């Protein structure tokens, strides 16, 4: 017996597609610590000759650069906490977007009335994915690269077609 033919697989609330989309960050916590340590050492070594020559305010500017870099990295890591969730069954399509501050918005669509719209560019690939239903258009996968958006679009389109059967 095919698993797709079982009663549980054909139940209206059975999950056909589920994904959690998070922004990509190429630097982890350990790499951040190493980078900040190296930049701090470089700032101390670079400012030392200026301090010895009596131009001590230069060391403060090196410190400001270091503080600005640290703040930029902290903001970057904080923004990486945002995510999108997509869940699809035969009776409902749920899209939830959660910001880095924990503020969330949720959209619920009927899969029978929903289509996936792809906007693609010849050179860069898929630029935007959006669910369109009854005049409402909601983008999905904004944090993904064009290649990842194309892959997500294919999977979502297949799942929507399955829900409509």
PDB file of C-alpha atoms in Angstrom, residues 32-162:
ATOM      1  CA  UNK A  32      32.904  36.915  15.771  1.00  0.00           C
ATOM      2  CA  UNK A  33      35.010  36.508  18.918  1.00  0.00           C
ATOM      3  CA  UNK A  34      38.147  35.789  16.898  1.00  0.00           C
ATOM      4  CA  UNK A  35      37.522  38.738  14.575  1.00  0.00           C
ATOM      5  CA  UNK A  36      36.901  41.155  17.442  1.00  0.00           C
ATOM      6  CA  UNK A  37      40.007  39.921  19.269  1.00  0.00           C
ATOM      7  CA  UNK A  38      42.181  40.407  16.174  1.00  0.00           C
ATOM      8  CA  UNK A  39      40.724  43.865  15.460  1.00  0.00           C
ATOM      9  CA  UNK A  40      41.245  44.846  19.103  1.00  0.00           C
ATOM     10  CA  UNK A  41      44.871  43.709  18.985  1.00  0.00           C
ATOM     11  CA  UNK A  42      45.411  45.553  15.700  1.00  0.00           C
ATOM     12  CA  UNK A  43      43.902  48.730  17.192  1.00  0.00           C
ATOM     13  CA  UNK A  44      46.084  48.555  20.299  1.00  0.00           C
ATOM     14  CA  UNK A  45      49.248  47.878  18.276  1.00  0.00           C
ATOM     15  CA  UNK A  46      48.419  50.616  15.752  1.00  0.00           C
ATOM     16  CA  UNK A  47      47.588  53.222  18.393  1.00  0.00           C
ATOM     17  CA  UNK A  48      50.633  52.514  20.582  1.00  0.00           C
ATOM     18  CA  UNK A  49      53.133  54.543  18.475  1.00  0.00           C
ATOM     19  CA  UNK A  50      50.763  57.529  18.484  1.00  0.00           C
ATOM     20  CA  UNK A  51      50.405  57.356  22.268  1.00  0.00           C
ATOM     21  CA  UNK A  52      54.205  57.182  22.668  1.00  0.00           C
ATOM     22  CA  UNK A  53      54.601  60.263  20.413  1.00  0.00           C
ATOM     23  CA  UNK A  54      52.140  62.180  22.577  1.00  0.00           C
ATOM     24  CA  UNK A  55      49.196  62.033  20.191  1.00  0.00           C
ATOM     25  CA  UNK A  56      47.081  60.069  22.668  1.00  0.00           C
ATOM     26  CA  UNK A  57      43.669  61.187  21.253  1.00  0.00           C
ATOM     27  CA  UNK A  58      44.348  58.939  18.252  1.00  0.00           C
ATOM     28  CA  UNK A  59      43.956  55.912  20.545  1.00  0.00           C
ATOM     29  CA  UNK A  60      40.446  57.103  21.392  1.00  0.00           C
ATOM     30  CA  UNK A  61      39.502  57.182  17.718  1.00  0.00           C
ATOM     31  CA  UNK A  62      40.801  53.638  17.315  1.00  0.00           C
ATOM     32  CA  UNK A  63      38.567  52.736  20.253  1.00  0.00           C
ATOM     33  CA  UNK A  64      35.568  54.424  18.587  1.00  0.00           C
ATOM     34  CA  UNK A  65      36.155  52.391  15.436  1.00  0.00           C
ATOM     35  CA  UNK A  66      36.272  49.236  17.515  1.00  0.00           C
ATOM     36  CA  UNK A  67      33.042  50.170  19.333  1.00  0.00           C
ATOM     37  CA  UNK A  68      31.277  50.943  16.034  1.00  0.00           C
ATOM     38  CA  UNK A  69      32.334  47.593  14.592  1.00  0.00           C
ATOM     39  CA  UNK A  70      31.127  45.771  17.711  1.00  0.00           C
ATOM     40  CA  UNK A  71      27.739  47.520  17.585  1.00  0.00           C
ATOM     41  CA  UNK A  72      27.337  46.720  13.873  1.00  0.00           C
ATOM     42  CA  UNK A  73      28.006  43.030  14.511  1.00  0.00           C
ATOM     43  CA  UNK A  74      25.573  42.951  17.451  1.00  0.00           C
ATOM     44  CA  UNK A  75      22.834  44.496  15.282  1.00  0.00           C
ATOM     45  CA  UNK A  76      23.603  41.955  12.562  1.00  0.00           C
ATOM     46  CA  UNK A  77      23.327  39.031  14.998  1.00  0.00           C
ATOM     47  CA  UNK A  78      20.117  40.434  16.459  1.00  0.00           C
ATOM     48  CA  UNK A  79      18.511  40.743  13.012  1.00  0.00           C
ATOM     49  CA  UNK A  80      19.449  37.123  12.290  1.00  0.00           C
ATOM     50  CA  UNK A  81      16.843  36.077  14.873  1.00  0.00           C
ATOM     51  CA  UNK A  82      13.992  36.935  12.491  1.00  0.00           C
ATOM     52  CA  UNK A  83      12.304  34.129  10.549  1.00  0.00           C
ATOM     53  CA  UNK A  84       9.339  33.127   8.412  1.00  0.00           C
ATOM     54  CA  UNK A  85       7.248  29.975   8.777  1.00  0.00           C
ATOM     55  CA  UNK A  86       5.149  28.444   6.025  1.00  0.00           C
ATOM     56  CA  UNK A  87       2.714  25.633   6.776  1.00  0.00           C
ATOM     57  CA  UNK A  88       0.360  24.071   4.246  1.00  0.00           C
ATOM     58  CA  UNK A  89      -2.426  21.519   4.600  1.00  0.00           C
ATOM     59  CA  UNK A  90      -5.340  20.764   2.285  1.00  0.00           C
ATOM     60  CA  UNK A  91      -7.540  23.314   4.060  1.00  0.00           C
ATOM     61  CA  UNK A  92      -5.125  26.083   5.082  1.00  0.00           C
ATOM     62  CA  UNK A  93      -1.960  27.898   4.087  1.00  0.00           C
ATOM     63  CA  UNK A  94      -0.341  29.698   7.006  1.00  0.00           C
ATOM     64  CA  UNK A  95       2.451  32.261   6.633  1.00  0.00           C
ATOM     65  CA  UNK A  96       3.956  33.737   9.790  1.00  0.00           C
ATOM     66  CA  UNK A  97       6.703  36.388   9.757  1.00  0.00           C
ATOM     67  CA  UNK A  98       8.516  37.062  13.035  1.00  0.00           C
ATOM     68  CA  UNK A  99      10.798  40.094  13.316  1.00  0.00           C
ATOM     69  CA  UNK A 100      14.023  40.233  15.302  1.00  0.00           C
ATOM     70  CA  UNK A 101      12.065  42.064  18.005  1.00  0.00           C
ATOM     71  CA  UNK A 102       9.611  39.173  18.360  1.00  0.00           C
ATOM     72  CA  UNK A 103       6.762  41.025  16.645  1.00  0.00           C
ATOM     73  CA  UNK A 104       4.873  38.643  14.390  1.00  0.00           C
ATOM     74  CA  UNK A 105       2.332  38.902  11.608  1.00  0.00           C
ATOM     75  CA  UNK A 106       0.283  36.023  10.354  1.00  0.00           C
ATOM     76  CA  UNK A 107      -1.640  35.392   7.133  1.00  0.00           C
ATOM     77  CA  UNK A 108      -4.046  32.526   6.534  1.00  0.00           C
ATOM     78  CA  UNK A 109      -5.143  31.556   3.052  1.00  0.00           C
ATOM     79  CA  UNK A 110      -7.353  28.912   1.517  1.00  0.00           C
ATOM     80  CA  UNK A 111      -5.004  26.836  -0.698  1.00  0.00           C
ATOM     81  CA  UNK A 112      -7.735  26.426  -3.325  1.00  0.00           C
ATOM     82  CA  UNK A 113      -7.811  30.190  -3.871  1.00  0.00           C
ATOM     83  CA  UNK A 114      -4.090  30.824  -3.514  1.00  0.00           C
ATOM     84  CA  UNK A 115      -1.428  30.918  -6.182  1.00  0.00           C
ATOM     85  CA  UNK A 116       2.310  31.417  -5.953  1.00  0.00           C
ATOM     86  CA  UNK A 117       3.648  34.295  -7.999  1.00  0.00           C
ATOM     87  CA  UNK A 118       7.320  34.337  -9.023  1.00  0.00           C
ATOM     88  CA  UNK A 119       9.094  37.434 -10.285  1.00  0.00           C
ATOM     89  CA  UNK A 120      12.295  36.465 -12.085  1.00  0.00           C
ATOM     90  CA  UNK A 121      15.078  38.373 -13.798  1.00  0.00           C
ATOM     91  CA  UNK A 122      16.984  36.910 -16.729  1.00  0.00           C
ATOM     92  CA  UNK A 123      20.418  37.416 -15.153  1.00  0.00           C
ATOM     93  CA  UNK A 124      19.818  37.154 -11.403  1.00  0.00           C
ATOM     94  CA  UNK A 125      17.068  34.520 -11.280  1.00  0.00           C
ATOM     95  CA  UNK A 126      14.042  34.560  -8.972  1.00  0.00           C
ATOM     96  CA  UNK A 127      13.813  37.951  -7.284  1.00  0.00           C
ATOM     97  CA  UNK A 128      10.505  37.621  -5.437  1.00  0.00           C
ATOM     98  CA  UNK A 129       7.987  35.007  -4.335  1.00  0.00           C
ATOM     99  CA  UNK A 130       4.494  36.004  -3.264  1.00  0.00           C
ATOM    100  CA  UNK A 131       1.280  34.294  -2.282  1.00  0.00           C
ATOM    101  CA  UNK A 132      -1.676  35.876  -4.074  1.00  0.00           C
ATOM    102  CA  UNK A 133      -5.216  35.247  -2.899  1.00  0.00           C
ATOM    103  CA  UNK A 134      -8.340  37.357  -3.423  1.00  0.00           C
ATOM    104  CA  UNK A 135      -6.412  40.519  -4.223  1.00  0.00           C
ATOM    105  CA  UNK A 136      -3.954  40.171  -1.345  1.00  0.00           C
ATOM    106  CA  UNK A 137      -0.267  39.699  -2.147  1.00  0.00           C
ATOM    107  CA  UNK A 138       2.196  38.654   0.575  1.00  0.00           C
ATOM    108  CA  UNK A 139       5.875  38.063  -0.168  1.00  0.00           C
ATOM    109  CA  UNK A 140       7.661  35.024   1.212  1.00  0.00           C
ATOM    110  CA  UNK A 141      11.353  34.107   1.425  1.00  0.00           C
ATOM    111  CA  UNK A 142      12.699  37.669   1.244  1.00  0.00           C
ATOM    112  CA  UNK A 143      15.880  36.642   3.091  1.00  0.00           C
ATOM    113  CA  UNK A 144      16.767  33.916   0.570  1.00  0.00           C
ATOM    114  CA  UNK A 145      19.150  34.069  -2.375  1.00  0.00           C
ATOM    115  CA  UNK A 146      17.679  33.819  -5.906  1.00  0.00           C
ATOM    116  CA  UNK A 147      18.712  30.152  -6.179  1.00  0.00           C
ATOM    117  CA  UNK A 148      17.098  29.340  -2.820  1.00  0.00           C
ATOM    118  CA  UNK A 149      13.946  31.249  -3.818  1.00  0.00           C
ATOM    119  CA  UNK A 150      13.708  29.176  -6.995  1.00  0.00           C
ATOM    120  CA  UNK A 151      14.013  25.963  -4.985  1.00  0.00           C
ATOM    121  CA  UNK A 152      11.437  27.143  -2.427  1.00  0.00           C
ATOM    122  CA  UNK A 153       9.129  28.258  -5.243  1.00  0.00           C
ATOM    123  CA  UNK A 154       9.250  24.834  -6.879  1.00  0.00           C
ATOM    124  CA  UNK A 155       8.533  23.052  -3.582  1.00  0.00           C
ATOM    125  CA  UNK A 156       5.692  25.449  -2.701  1.00  0.00           C
ATOM    126  CA  UNK A 157       4.124  25.196  -6.151  1.00  0.00           C
ATOM    127  CA  UNK A 158       4.214  21.373  -5.995  1.00  0.00           C
ATOM    128  CA  UNK A 159       2.691  21.408  -2.493  1.00  0.00           C
ATOM    129  CA  UNK A 160      -0.057  23.862  -3.530  1.00  0.00           C
ATOM    130  CA  UNK A 161      -0.890  21.673  -6.515  1.00  0.00           C
ATOM    131  CA  UNK A 162      -1.088  18.669  -4.200  1.00  0.00           C
TER     132      UNK A 162
END
